[in-house]
Structure formats: structure tokens, C-alpha cells
Amino acid sequence: MSLIESEDENTPLLRGDADSIEDADRSRWKSIRVMYFTMFLSSVGFTIVITSIWPYLQKIDNTADASFLGWVVAAYSLGQMVASPLFGLWSNHRPRREPLVCSIFINVSANIYYSYLYLPSSHNKYHMLLARAFVGFGAGNVAVVRSYVAGATSLKERTSAMANMSACQALGFILGPALQAALSFIGEKGFPVKIIQLNFNMYTAPALLAACFGVINILLVIIILREHCVDDHGKQIRAINYVSEEQVAVGPEVEGNIDQIAVLTSNILFFIILFIFAVFETISTPLSMDMFAWTRKEAVLYNGIILAAIGFESIIVFLVVKVISVRIGDRPVLWGGLAIIFIGFFILLPWGNHYPKIQWADLKNNSIPVIALAASPLPNGTVEPIGCPFEQIWCQYTPAIHLAQYITSDILIGVGYPACNVMSYTLYSKILGPKPQGVYMGWLTASGSGARTLGPVFVSQIYTILGPRWAFSLICSIVLAAIILLTAMYKRLIAFSVRYGRMEE
């Protein structure tokens, strides 16, 4: 009997089937890795200019203030919020290659547009607003990426794959600010490329580099990406948007409804997680310039280094999360991450008797009134004013945030945010189960984009008018609300297959 079985196993037909499965699996993971790279580039596209937006905005349009900076940063997320459900719906009914190539092309074009913002004779700040909105619109493909990886992995592979994707996102988060910091040595003046009317400097070079990355991404999507879909056990099935002449097994219709309360809760939690981090990354440059009297160039360089360090820290967190979540589950990791974020923002609250340097402090002994001095132009424009602007009244009575506070907060948020980020959409994909996830992932991405839209506007207004004490106190309250919500809905945030008893948790 064993001889017959041995002969059967070595027949050409069975060997062909095994080879076919192996080839499909190899192709599946190649395609997933292309999605990792796409997520990496999406992250680079956002972070590569984030520390230089404020000084670039001040350089091209001196009418822009800190409040308008909030709108510029939010424009990226607003564009992404609009695009995500559209690209998600598109990917549900057509090969994912189509929305991916279209979105990346938009992203490339918008980054080139950003590089020429100094050319218009007026309203340059509105051109920056448009450029960042289109970059964000192109980044709406994150919904397609997440739905692809969720659909192409089994339940056991899902957490690891999502953690890997988050690690790639974190790597982009590292390289973006690091590249910006490296390119800052080109300087504000840079050098002209007259043939294309380009001023190549520390502000335009990062956007052009992001455009080059986008072209590489388009080529990889066209050449390597193939449609793959597996069930919760890892068996290859045909996706609803699969277009091929090959015969692939069609999975049976899945019974059971998605828990919409769990879906809504996941979207709210994801919104809060992205909101608080958008606040953090938006405020880092103006906060450091106000509290530590850094110049524009110093703020770009030092914050680029800090954000790059946080990115490295995030990769370590993702590796640890992959191990811990297997032992204790996804929900406890999410809860712990929110608690760490709360501590991080609590530490950032101002205290003590040391106050920030005011921009007019060096002129306090002069007989000319302070307000008149602050409103007067600097001699020959040779000196850049540093410190907390006198227009921000809170600078005069709010204690300064110490550099040690700032660094400690960065470290804690760098632990809590990546843990929450990966666990939130890993849980979300498991709640959705084998159902088509394109539109649902589009709504999740739109939720995160809405947070990135409102976060910068919120913090730029609250911070400018009321100062860091009010801004960070409100953030602590929001994080505490998220912890309470997660605790209340804890038992409903479980995988689709676990909910219907098809698999054990």
C-alpha cells in the first residue's frame, strides 16, 4: 500500500499540482512585498517634507501663519480621505493594478508641482495647499494596499503581514525625515537648473526624490503584482476582481454578517490614534522653534533626526509586537499602546518657572515700545528672529517645555503609536473576515485621513491661541476616552471566524 501511495505521489500530475501551488504561493508573496514597498513610499511621500513645510511656506509666502500651516498639513489627509473609498471601491471590482498605477501617477505629478511652488507671483500658499492635497489624493491607495494584504493572507499570517507592512511604513517614516535632514545641507539657496526653471534646494529636492520613488513603484506594480486571494486557512480562492484565463477555485459563499458595531468602534479608535499622532508630527517644528529658540534650518535638521530615531524605534516595536500579540492577543497590545501614548502626552505638559525666550527679549532695554519693535522689519533682513513670537500671548506666562520632556515624550509616543497602529487595522481586517475588504478598508483609511485633516487644524488653532498646556491637556482627554471605549467594546473586537465559531481565538 505504501508503495502505491509513493508511486502516486510521484506521478507527473500530482507533481504538477504541487508545483502550481508552490508557484502561486511564491507569486502571492512577491505581490505582497510590492504592497509593502508601496506602503513604504506612501509614508516617505508624507514625511520627507513634513519638517520643512513650515520654513518653505514662510519662504515662498510671508503672509502665511501657523494657523495656515495646519491647513497645509491637513490638505494631504483631506485628499487621502476623499480618495480612499473611491480607490477601495475601484479595487473591489477591477484588478488592483489599475487604481494603484493611477494613484501613484497622481502622487508623482503632485510632488513635481510642489517643487515649483515658488514660481507663481502671488498666492503661493494656496498652491502649496493644492499640491499637498493632490499628494494626499494619490496616497489614497493605502486602502487598496491594506485590502490586498488582508485578502492575500490567512488568519495566522495576518498579524505578521500587517506588522511587516507597518514596519515598511515606519521605515518610510525614518527615511523621509532622514533624507530631508541630509538634503538640508543643500541649503535654502541651493542652485538653479535653468533648463527646467527649477530651483534645486533643501525644500524642492525631497519632493523630487519622492517623485522618482513613485516612478519606480509604478514599474514594480506593472511588472510583478498579480491578483491573489486566500481564505482564513490559507487556501487559494478566486477574488471577485480576478481577471485571468486560469482556473482558480472559487470559495463558497461565506455565511454570517460583519459586526457593524465592532467596525464602527475600530474606525473611531483608528481615527483617534491617527489624530493624536497627526497633532504630534504637526506641532513638532513650531513647538521646538518656540520652546528651544531653534532657527528654521535647525528645526528641520534636529526634528528630522528625532523623527528618524522614532522610526527606528518603531521597527523594533513592530518586531516585538509580532511576538507579544501571539502570546497575549491583539487587544491587550492595543490597550497598552494607548496607555503609553497617554503618558507621553502627559509628560509633555508645561511646568516649572523657566519661560521660553520671546523674540523681542533681546530688545527689552530699548526705549522703543515692545509691540512697535516686534512689528518693525529687521535691519537689512540679515537676522532671523528666534524664540516664541510675542503675538502668541501665552508665551509670556506659560512655562517652557524642557528638551528632556520633549525627548522623553518622543520616545514614549514612538512606542505607543506603532503598537496601536498595527493592532488597530490588524483587528479590523480580522473583524471583516473573508468578506470583500476594499470599501471597508477605504473607510478605515478615510477615517485615518479625517484624523490627519482635523488634527493639524485643531492643534494649529489651539496651540497658536491657547498654547501647549491646553493643546496637550485636550489630547490627554481624547486618549483617555479611547481607552474607555476600547475597554467597553473589548469583547466585540474579535475575528469574524472566531465570532461564528469556525476558529478558536
Short mmCIF file of C-alpha atoms in Angstrom, two decimals:
data_model
loop_
_atom_site.label_atom_id
_atom_site.label_comp_id
_atom_site.label_asym_id
_atom_site.label_seq_id
_atom_site.Cartn_x
_atom_site.Cartn_y
_atom_site.Cartn_z
CA MET A 1 0.00 0.00 0.00
CA SER A 2 2.80 2.39 0.90
CA LEU A 3 4.49 1.59 -2.43
CA ILE A 4 1.33 2.53 -4.36
CA GLU A 5 1.00 5.75 -2.35
CA SER A 6 4.65 6.52 -3.02
CA GLU A 7 4.15 5.96 -6.76
CA ASP A 8 1.02 8.14 -6.74
CA GLU A 9 2.83 10.97 -5.02
CA ASN A 10 5.48 10.94 -7.72
CA THR A 11 3.12 10.94 -10.69
CA PRO A 12 3.59 13.92 -13.03
CA LEU A 13 0.03 15.14 -12.40
CA LEU A 14 0.43 15.45 -8.64
CA ARG A 15 3.90 16.89 -9.01
CA GLY A 16 2.42 19.46 -11.39
CA ASP A 17 -0.29 20.37 -8.88
CA ALA A 18 2.28 20.78 -6.11
CA ASP A 19 4.47 22.94 -8.36
CA SER A 20 1.45 25.04 -9.33
CA ILE A 21 0.57 25.64 -5.66
CA GLU A 22 4.19 26.47 -4.86
CA ASP A 23 4.39 28.90 -7.81
CA ALA A 24 1.13 30.57 -6.77
CA ASP A 25 2.41 30.92 -3.20
CA ARG A 26 5.69 32.40 -4.42
CA SER A 27 3.83 34.85 -6.66
CA ARG A 28 1.50 35.75 -3.79
CA TRP A 29 4.36 36.74 -1.50
CA LYS A 30 6.14 38.67 -4.26
CA SER A 31 2.95 40.66 -4.76
CA ILE A 32 2.58 41.23 -1.01
CA ARG A 33 6.15 42.57 -0.91
CA VAL A 34 5.28 45.03 -3.68
CA MET A 35 2.45 46.20 -1.42
CA TYR A 36 4.96 46.60 1.41
CA PHE A 37 7.07 48.81 -0.86
CA THR A 38 4.02 50.83 -1.89
CA MET A 39 3.17 51.46 1.76
CA PHE A 40 6.79 52.44 2.37
CA LEU A 41 6.68 55.00 -0.44
CA SER A 42 3.35 56.38 0.76
CA SER A 43 4.96 57.03 4.14
CA VAL A 44 8.06 58.59 2.56
CA GLY A 45 5.85 60.86 0.44
CA PHE A 46 4.28 62.30 3.57
CA THR A 47 7.26 62.52 5.94
CA ILE A 48 10.01 63.56 3.52
CA VAL A 49 8.74 67.16 3.58
CA ILE A 50 6.89 67.31 6.92
CA THR A 51 9.71 69.04 8.84
CA SER A 52 10.38 71.57 6.07
CA ILE A 53 6.81 72.56 5.14
CA TRP A 54 6.70 75.38 7.69
CA PRO A 55 10.00 77.10 6.72
CA TYR A 56 9.26 76.53 3.00
CA LEU A 57 5.81 78.08 3.45
CA GLN A 58 7.34 81.10 5.21
CA LYS A 59 9.91 81.46 2.44
CA ILE A 60 7.51 81.40 -0.53
CA ASP A 61 4.69 83.40 1.09
CA ASN A 62 5.29 85.70 4.05
CA THR A 63 1.53 86.13 4.59
CA ALA A 64 1.21 82.52 5.84
CA ASP A 65 0.94 82.00 9.60
CA ALA A 66 0.95 78.97 11.91
CA SER A 67 -2.81 78.58 11.51
CA PHE A 68 -2.45 78.21 7.74
CA LEU A 69 0.28 75.61 8.33
CA GLY A 70 -2.42 73.45 9.96
CA TRP A 71 -4.50 73.62 6.77
CA VAL A 72 -1.49 72.79 4.58
CA VAL A 73 -0.62 69.70 6.65
CA ALA A 74 -4.31 68.74 6.78
CA ALA A 75 -4.68 69.08 2.98
CA TYR A 76 -2.71 65.86 2.46
CA SER A 77 -5.07 63.91 4.67
CA LEU A 78 -8.16 65.57 3.22
CA GLY A 79 -7.11 64.43 -0.25
CA GLN A 80 -6.47 60.94 1.07
CA MET A 81 -9.83 60.87 2.86
CA VAL A 82 -11.68 61.68 -0.37
CA ALA A 83 -9.67 59.22 -2.49
CA SER A 84 -9.54 56.18 -0.18
CA PRO A 85 -13.17 54.98 -0.52
CA LEU A 86 -13.04 55.63 -4.28
CA PHE A 87 -9.88 53.59 -4.80
CA GLY A 88 -11.22 50.94 -2.41
CA LEU A 89 -14.43 50.61 -4.43
CA TRP A 90 -12.45 50.51 -7.66
CA SER A 91 -10.23 47.70 -6.30
CA ASN A 92 -13.29 45.65 -5.31
CA HIS A 93 -14.41 45.35 -8.93
CA ARG A 94 -11.27 45.68 -11.04
CA PRO A 95 -7.66 44.44 -10.82
CA ARG A 96 -5.85 46.37 -8.12
CA ARG A 97 -3.10 47.28 -10.55
CA GLU A 98 -5.40 49.90 -12.12
CA PRO A 99 -6.13 52.08 -9.04
CA LEU A 100 -2.55 51.64 -7.84
CA VAL A 101 -0.92 52.91 -11.04
CA CYS A 102 -3.43 55.76 -11.34
CA SER A 103 -2.92 56.88 -7.72
CA ILE A 104 0.87 56.71 -7.86
CA PHE A 105 0.91 58.75 -11.09
CA ILE A 106 -1.15 61.46 -9.35
CA ASN A 107 1.29 61.38 -6.44
CA VAL A 108 4.31 61.80 -8.73
CA SER A 109 2.70 64.73 -10.57
CA ALA A 110 1.76 66.46 -7.30
CA ASN A 111 5.31 66.19 -5.93
CA ILE A 112 6.66 67.82 -9.09
CA TYR A 113 4.04 70.58 -8.66
CA TYR A 114 5.26 71.06 -5.05
CA SER A 115 8.80 71.59 -6.34
CA TYR A 116 7.72 74.62 -8.39
CA LEU A 117 5.65 76.45 -5.76
CA TYR A 118 7.99 79.45 -5.79
CA LEU A 119 7.20 80.26 -9.46
CA PRO A 120 3.71 81.87 -9.13
CA SER A 121 3.88 85.61 -8.46
CA SER A 122 1.19 85.51 -5.76
CA HIS A 123 -0.98 83.23 -3.61
CA ASN A 124 1.87 80.75 -3.26
CA LYS A 125 0.46 79.39 0.00
CA TYR A 126 -2.70 78.26 -1.81
CA HIS A 127 -0.61 76.49 -4.43
CA MET A 128 1.11 74.62 -1.60
CA LEU A 129 -2.31 73.72 -0.21
CA LEU A 130 -3.33 72.27 -3.61
CA ALA A 131 -0.06 70.41 -4.09
CA ARG A 132 -0.31 68.69 -0.72
CA ALA A 133 -3.98 67.85 -1.33
CA PHE A 134 -3.07 66.08 -4.60
CA VAL A 135 -0.16 64.24 -2.95
CA GLY A 136 -2.68 63.04 -0.38
CA PHE A 137 -5.20 62.07 -3.07
CA GLY A 138 -2.56 59.84 -4.62
CA ALA A 139 -1.85 58.33 -1.20
CA GLY A 140 -5.46 57.10 -1.09
CA ASN A 141 -4.06 53.82 -2.46
CA VAL A 142 -3.26 52.80 1.14
CA ALA A 143 -6.81 51.37 1.27
CA VAL A 144 -6.02 49.18 -1.75
CA VAL A 145 -2.73 48.04 -0.20
CA ARG A 146 -4.33 47.07 3.10
CA SER A 147 -7.26 45.25 1.47
CA TYR A 148 -4.86 43.34 -0.79
CA VAL A 149 -2.64 42.17 2.08
CA ALA A 150 -5.69 41.29 4.21
CA GLY A 151 -7.20 39.25 1.37
CA ALA A 152 -3.95 37.55 0.38
CA THR A 153 -3.07 36.23 3.86
CA SER A 154 -4.56 33.58 6.11
CA LEU A 155 -5.72 34.44 9.63
CA LYS A 156 -2.46 33.08 11.08
CA GLU A 157 -0.37 35.09 8.61
CA ARG A 158 -2.37 38.31 9.02
CA THR A 159 -0.82 39.83 12.16
CA SER A 160 2.71 39.12 10.93
CA ALA A 161 1.97 40.52 7.45
CA MET A 162 0.33 43.64 8.88
CA ALA A 163 3.27 44.12 11.25
CA ASN A 164 5.68 43.80 8.32
CA MET A 165 3.66 46.34 6.36
CA SER A 166 3.72 48.69 9.35
CA ALA A 167 7.47 48.16 9.63
CA CYS A 168 7.82 49.23 5.99
CA GLN A 169 5.64 52.23 6.76
CA ALA A 170 7.91 53.01 9.72
CA LEU A 171 10.98 52.62 7.51
CA GLY A 172 9.48 55.23 5.22
CA PHE A 173 8.80 57.31 8.31
CA ILE A 174 12.51 57.00 9.16
CA LEU A 175 13.96 57.65 5.73
CA GLY A 176 11.62 60.56 4.97
CA PRO A 177 12.87 62.88 7.75
CA ALA A 178 16.40 61.42 7.47
CA LEU A 179 16.53 62.25 3.75
CA GLN A 180 15.11 65.71 4.47
CA ALA A 181 17.77 66.23 7.15
CA ALA A 182 20.51 65.08 4.74
CA LEU A 183 19.20 67.30 1.94
CA SER A 184 19.06 70.29 4.29
CA PHE A 185 22.81 70.67 3.69
CA ILE A 186 21.98 71.86 0.16
CA GLY A 187 20.74 75.00 1.91
CA GLU A 188 17.83 77.36 1.30
CA LYS A 189 19.52 78.96 -1.70
CA GLY A 190 20.62 75.76 -3.42
CA PHE A 191 21.38 76.11 -7.11
CA PRO A 192 19.27 76.78 -10.23
CA VAL A 193 18.62 74.30 -13.05
CA LYS A 194 17.76 76.85 -15.69
CA ILE A 195 16.78 74.46 -18.47
CA ILE A 196 13.68 73.38 -16.48
CA GLN A 197 13.33 76.59 -14.44
CA LEU A 198 13.95 74.66 -11.22
CA ASN A 199 15.49 76.00 -8.04
CA PHE A 200 17.05 72.87 -6.53
CA ASN A 201 17.31 73.43 -2.77
CA MET A 202 16.57 71.84 0.62
CA TYR A 203 12.82 72.32 0.07
CA THR A 204 12.38 71.12 -3.52
CA ALA A 205 14.89 68.24 -3.54
CA PRO A 206 12.87 65.96 -1.18
CA ALA A 207 9.70 66.26 -3.26
CA LEU A 208 11.60 65.46 -6.47
CA LEU A 209 13.16 62.42 -4.80
CA ALA A 210 9.68 61.25 -3.73
CA ALA A 211 8.57 61.60 -7.38
CA CYS A 212 11.46 59.37 -8.50
CA PHE A 213 10.46 56.74 -5.94
CA GLY A 214 6.93 56.88 -7.33
CA VAL A 215 8.12 56.07 -10.87
CA ILE A 216 9.96 53.00 -9.52
CA ASN A 217 6.79 51.96 -7.67
CA ILE A 218 4.69 52.15 -10.86
CA LEU A 219 7.16 49.86 -12.67
CA LEU A 220 7.09 47.29 -9.84
CA VAL A 221 3.28 47.25 -9.76
CA ILE A 222 3.06 46.71 -13.52
CA ILE A 223 5.78 44.05 -13.72
CA ILE A 224 5.34 42.00 -10.51
CA LEU A 225 1.88 42.48 -8.97
CA ARG A 226 -0.67 39.67 -9.53
CA GLU A 227 -4.12 39.14 -8.03
CA HIS A 228 -4.21 36.63 -5.15
CA CYS A 229 -6.83 35.82 -2.53
CA VAL A 230 -6.87 33.13 0.19
CA ASP A 231 -9.40 32.08 2.80
CA ASP A 232 -8.80 32.17 6.56
CA HIS A 233 -6.99 28.82 6.36
CA GLY A 234 -4.67 29.93 3.52
CA LYS A 235 -6.35 28.09 0.62
CA GLN A 236 -6.16 29.93 -2.70
CA ILE A 237 -9.55 31.18 -3.90
CA ARG A 238 -10.56 33.47 -6.73
CA ALA A 239 -11.02 37.11 -5.79
CA ILE A 240 -14.12 38.92 -7.04
CA ASN A 241 -11.91 41.23 -9.08
CA TYR A 242 -9.78 38.42 -10.52
CA VAL A 243 -9.20 38.76 -14.27
CA SER A 244 -7.44 35.76 -15.80
CA GLU A 245 -7.96 32.78 -18.07
CA GLU A 246 -6.50 30.47 -15.42
CA GLN A 247 -8.86 28.28 -13.42
CA VAL A 248 -8.78 29.05 -9.71
CA ALA A 249 -11.02 27.55 -7.07
CA VAL A 250 -13.96 29.76 -6.14
CA GLY A 251 -14.58 29.84 -2.40
CA PRO A 252 -18.05 29.08 -1.07
CA GLU A 253 -20.30 31.95 -0.09
CA VAL A 254 -19.43 32.91 3.46
CA GLU A 255 -22.34 32.88 5.88
CA GLY A 256 -22.67 35.43 8.64
CA ASN A 257 -22.78 39.20 8.87
CA ILE A 258 -19.98 41.55 9.80
CA ASP A 259 -20.36 43.07 13.28
CA GLN A 260 -21.03 46.68 12.30
CA ILE A 261 -20.67 47.90 15.92
CA ALA A 262 -17.16 46.43 16.00
CA VAL A 263 -16.44 48.04 12.61
CA LEU A 264 -17.61 51.44 13.86
CA THR A 265 -15.60 51.08 17.09
CA SER A 266 -12.48 50.16 15.11
CA ASN A 267 -12.91 53.21 12.87
CA ILE A 268 -13.31 55.50 15.89
CA LEU A 269 -10.21 54.07 17.59
CA PHE A 270 -8.20 54.34 14.37
CA PHE A 271 -9.37 57.94 13.98
CA ILE A 272 -8.19 58.81 17.50
CA ILE A 273 -4.83 57.06 17.05
CA LEU A 274 -4.11 58.90 13.78
CA PHE A 275 -5.50 62.17 15.18
CA ILE A 276 -3.12 62.27 18.14
CA PHE A 277 -0.11 61.36 16.02
CA ALA A 278 -1.03 63.98 13.39
CA VAL A 279 -1.09 66.52 16.23
CA PHE A 280 2.33 65.35 17.38
CA GLU A 281 4.07 65.47 13.99
CA THR A 282 2.46 68.80 13.04
CA ILE A 283 3.40 70.59 16.23
CA SER A 284 6.99 69.33 16.47
CA THR A 285 8.58 72.02 14.27
CA PRO A 286 6.77 75.15 15.58
CA LEU A 287 6.93 73.83 19.17
CA SER A 288 10.69 73.30 19.02
CA MET A 289 11.24 76.70 17.37
CA ASP A 290 9.16 78.40 20.09
CA MET A 291 10.50 76.49 23.11
CA PHE A 292 14.16 75.95 22.20
CA ALA A 293 14.72 79.06 20.02
CA TRP A 294 15.84 76.95 17.07
CA THR A 295 16.25 78.56 13.65
CA ARG A 296 14.31 77.24 10.66
CA LYS A 297 17.31 75.22 9.46
CA GLU A 298 18.00 73.82 12.95
CA ALA A 299 14.33 72.85 13.39
CA VAL A 300 14.32 70.96 10.07
CA LEU A 301 17.60 69.18 10.86
CA TYR A 302 17.02 68.30 14.53
CA ASN A 303 13.38 67.26 14.11
CA GLY A 304 14.35 65.21 11.08
CA ILE A 305 16.89 63.36 13.23
CA ILE A 306 14.36 62.90 16.07
CA LEU A 307 11.63 61.60 13.75
CA ALA A 308 14.12 59.25 12.07
CA ALA A 309 15.10 57.91 15.50
CA ILE A 310 11.42 57.37 16.32
CA GLY A 311 11.09 55.45 13.07
CA PHE A 312 13.94 53.10 14.04
CA GLU A 313 12.29 52.67 17.41
CA SER A 314 9.01 51.83 15.65
CA ILE A 315 10.59 49.00 13.68
CA ILE A 316 11.80 47.42 16.93
CA VAL A 317 8.29 47.85 18.36
CA PHE A 318 6.76 46.08 15.32
CA LEU A 319 9.11 43.12 15.75
CA VAL A 320 8.24 42.91 19.46
CA VAL A 321 4.51 43.30 18.76
CA LYS A 322 4.57 40.31 16.38
CA VAL A 323 5.81 38.12 19.24
CA ILE A 324 3.73 39.61 22.06
CA SER A 325 0.43 39.58 20.13
CA VAL A 326 0.79 35.82 19.52
CA ARG A 327 1.06 35.24 23.29
CA ILE A 328 -1.43 37.73 24.75
CA GLY A 329 -3.58 38.72 21.75
CA ASP A 330 -4.11 41.87 19.68
CA ARG A 331 -6.48 43.73 22.03
CA PRO A 332 -4.19 43.87 25.11
CA VAL A 333 -1.37 45.26 22.91
CA LEU A 334 -3.73 47.96 21.59
CA TRP A 335 -4.80 48.87 25.15
CA GLY A 336 -1.20 49.04 26.35
CA GLY A 337 -0.19 51.22 23.39
CA LEU A 338 -2.91 53.76 24.18
CA ALA A 339 -1.81 53.87 27.84
CA ILE A 340 1.80 54.60 26.78
CA ILE A 341 0.64 57.39 24.43
CA PHE A 342 -1.34 58.94 27.29
CA ILE A 343 1.78 59.01 29.48
CA GLY A 344 3.80 60.51 26.61
CA PHE A 345 1.47 63.48 26.16
CA PHE A 346 1.03 63.91 29.93
CA ILE A 347 4.80 64.32 30.31
CA LEU A 348 4.73 67.00 27.59
CA LEU A 349 2.60 69.35 29.73
CA PRO A 350 4.50 72.58 30.63
CA TRP A 351 5.65 73.01 34.24
CA GLY A 352 8.26 74.90 36.30
CA ASN A 353 9.46 78.51 36.47
CA HIS A 354 11.50 78.63 33.26
CA TYR A 355 9.81 80.53 30.42
CA PRO A 356 10.54 80.44 26.68
CA LYS A 357 12.68 83.07 25.04
CA ILE A 358 10.49 85.75 23.45
CA GLN A 359 11.55 87.00 20.02
CA TRP A 360 11.79 90.59 21.32
CA ALA A 361 13.51 89.70 24.61
CA ASP A 362 16.92 90.88 23.35
CA LEU A 363 15.43 94.34 22.75
CA LYS A 364 13.78 94.77 26.16
CA ASN A 365 16.16 97.51 27.31
CA ASN A 366 15.44 99.70 24.29
CA SER A 367 13.17 102.70 24.84
CA ILE A 368 11.01 101.90 21.79
CA PRO A 369 7.74 100.16 22.76
CA VAL A 370 7.89 96.35 22.53
CA ILE A 371 4.99 95.99 20.08
CA ALA A 372 6.47 98.58 17.74
CA LEU A 373 9.83 96.85 17.80
CA ALA A 374 8.34 93.44 17.09
CA ALA A 375 6.38 94.80 14.16
CA SER A 376 9.42 96.57 12.65
CA PRO A 377 11.45 94.79 9.96
CA LEU A 378 14.88 93.51 10.96
CA PRO A 379 17.85 95.55 9.66
CA ASN A 380 18.58 94.52 6.06
CA GLY A 381 16.74 91.27 6.75
CA THR A 382 20.04 89.74 7.92
CA VAL A 383 18.86 88.26 11.24
CA GLU A 384 16.22 85.57 11.59
CA PRO A 385 14.02 86.13 14.67
CA ILE A 386 14.11 83.16 17.02
CA GLY A 387 12.09 82.18 20.07
CA CYS A 388 8.41 82.34 20.90
CA PRO A 389 6.60 85.06 18.86
CA PHE A 390 5.23 87.88 21.03
CA GLU A 391 1.91 87.65 19.12
CA GLN A 392 1.32 84.35 20.96
CA ILE A 393 0.32 85.90 24.31
CA TRP A 394 0.65 82.58 26.15
CA CYS A 395 4.44 82.70 25.58
CA GLN A 396 4.63 85.32 28.35
CA TYR A 397 3.02 83.23 31.10
CA THR A 398 3.29 79.55 30.05
CA PRO A 399 6.39 77.70 31.34
CA ALA A 400 8.76 76.40 28.70
CA ILE A 401 8.80 72.72 27.79
CA HIS A 402 12.26 71.34 28.56
CA LEU A 403 14.22 69.46 25.92
CA ALA A 404 14.32 66.40 28.23
CA GLN A 405 10.49 66.44 28.35
CA TYR A 406 10.31 66.68 24.57
CA ILE A 407 12.74 63.77 24.01
CA THR A 408 11.08 61.56 26.65
CA SER A 409 7.67 62.21 25.14
CA ASP A 410 9.04 61.37 21.67
CA ILE A 411 10.37 58.04 22.94
CA LEU A 412 7.08 57.04 24.62
CA ILE A 413 4.90 58.09 21.68
CA GLY A 414 7.35 56.23 19.42
CA VAL A 415 6.49 53.05 21.37
CA GLY A 416 2.74 53.55 21.78
CA TYR A 417 1.80 54.79 18.32
CA PRO A 418 3.23 51.93 16.19
CA ALA A 419 1.75 49.32 18.54
CA CYS A 420 -1.69 50.95 18.29
CA ASN A 421 -1.41 51.49 14.56
CA VAL A 422 -0.65 47.91 13.57
CA MET A 423 -3.07 46.38 16.08
CA SER A 424 -5.96 48.62 15.06
CA TYR A 425 -6.05 47.65 11.40
CA THR A 426 -4.99 44.04 12.08
CA LEU A 427 -8.04 43.71 14.34
CA TYR A 428 -10.15 45.49 11.72
CA SER A 429 -9.16 43.09 8.93
CA LYS A 430 -9.92 40.13 11.19
CA ILE A 431 -13.34 41.56 12.13
CA LEU A 432 -14.19 41.83 8.42
CA GLY A 433 -13.06 38.24 7.76
CA PRO A 434 -13.30 36.79 4.24
CA LYS A 435 -15.76 39.44 3.05
CA PRO A 436 -14.53 41.87 0.31
CA GLN A 437 -12.48 44.47 2.17
CA GLY A 438 -11.77 47.16 -0.44
CA VAL A 439 -14.56 49.57 0.52
CA TYR A 440 -14.27 48.82 4.25
CA MET A 441 -10.51 49.47 4.14
CA GLY A 442 -11.31 52.61 2.17
CA TRP A 443 -13.48 53.82 5.04
CA LEU A 444 -10.79 52.94 7.59
CA THR A 445 -8.21 54.90 5.59
CA ALA A 446 -10.71 57.75 5.20
CA SER A 447 -11.19 57.69 8.97
CA GLY A 448 -7.44 57.99 9.48
CA SER A 449 -7.23 60.69 6.83
CA GLY A 450 -10.03 62.61 8.51
CA ALA A 451 -7.96 62.47 11.69
CA ARG A 452 -4.91 63.74 9.82
CA THR A 453 -7.08 66.52 8.41
CA LEU A 454 -8.60 67.67 11.69
CA GLY A 455 -5.54 67.02 13.86
CA PRO A 456 -3.24 69.66 12.30
CA VAL A 457 -6.08 72.23 12.10
CA PHE A 458 -7.04 71.54 15.72
CA VAL A 459 -3.53 71.82 17.08
CA SER A 460 -2.53 74.85 14.99
CA GLN A 461 -5.55 76.77 16.26
CA ILE A 462 -5.44 75.63 19.91
CA TYR A 463 -1.66 75.87 20.13
CA THR A 464 -1.47 79.32 18.50
CA ILE A 465 -4.26 80.83 20.61
CA LEU A 466 -4.08 78.96 23.95
CA GLY A 467 -0.65 77.35 23.98
CA PRO A 468 0.75 73.85 24.66
CA ARG A 469 -0.87 73.41 28.09
CA TRP A 470 -4.40 73.47 26.65
CA ALA A 471 -3.44 71.58 23.48
CA PHE A 472 -1.81 68.65 25.27
CA SER A 473 -4.41 68.55 28.05
CA LEU A 474 -7.13 68.08 25.42
CA ILE A 475 -5.07 65.34 23.73
CA CYS A 476 -4.73 63.51 27.05
CA SER A 477 -8.53 63.66 27.45
CA ILE A 478 -9.06 62.24 23.95
CA VAL A 479 -6.64 59.34 24.57
CA LEU A 480 -8.36 58.58 27.88
CA ALA A 481 -11.72 58.46 26.04
CA ALA A 482 -10.22 55.96 23.56
CA ILE A 483 -9.05 53.71 26.41
CA ILE A 484 -12.55 53.78 27.94
CA LEU A 485 -14.15 52.95 24.56
CA LEU A 486 -11.77 50.03 23.95
CA THR A 487 -12.46 48.66 27.43
CA ALA A 488 -16.25 48.91 26.94
CA MET A 489 -16.19 47.20 23.49
CA TYR A 490 -13.39 44.75 24.29
CA LYS A 491 -15.42 41.55 23.86
CA ARG A 492 -16.82 42.54 20.45
CA LEU A 493 -13.45 43.21 18.81
CA ILE A 494 -12.83 39.61 17.69
CA ALA A 495 -12.14 37.90 14.36
CA PHE A 496 -15.07 37.04 12.04
CA SER A 497 -14.22 33.30 12.10
CA VAL A 498 -13.93 33.31 15.89
CA ARG A 499 -17.28 35.10 16.25
CA TYR A 500 -19.05 32.39 14.23
CA GLY A 501 -17.17 29.51 15.90
CA ARG A 502 -15.20 28.44 12.80
CA MET A 503 -11.87 29.01 14.55
CA GLU A 504 -10.66 29.32 18.12
CA GLU A 505 -9.16 32.60 19.33
#
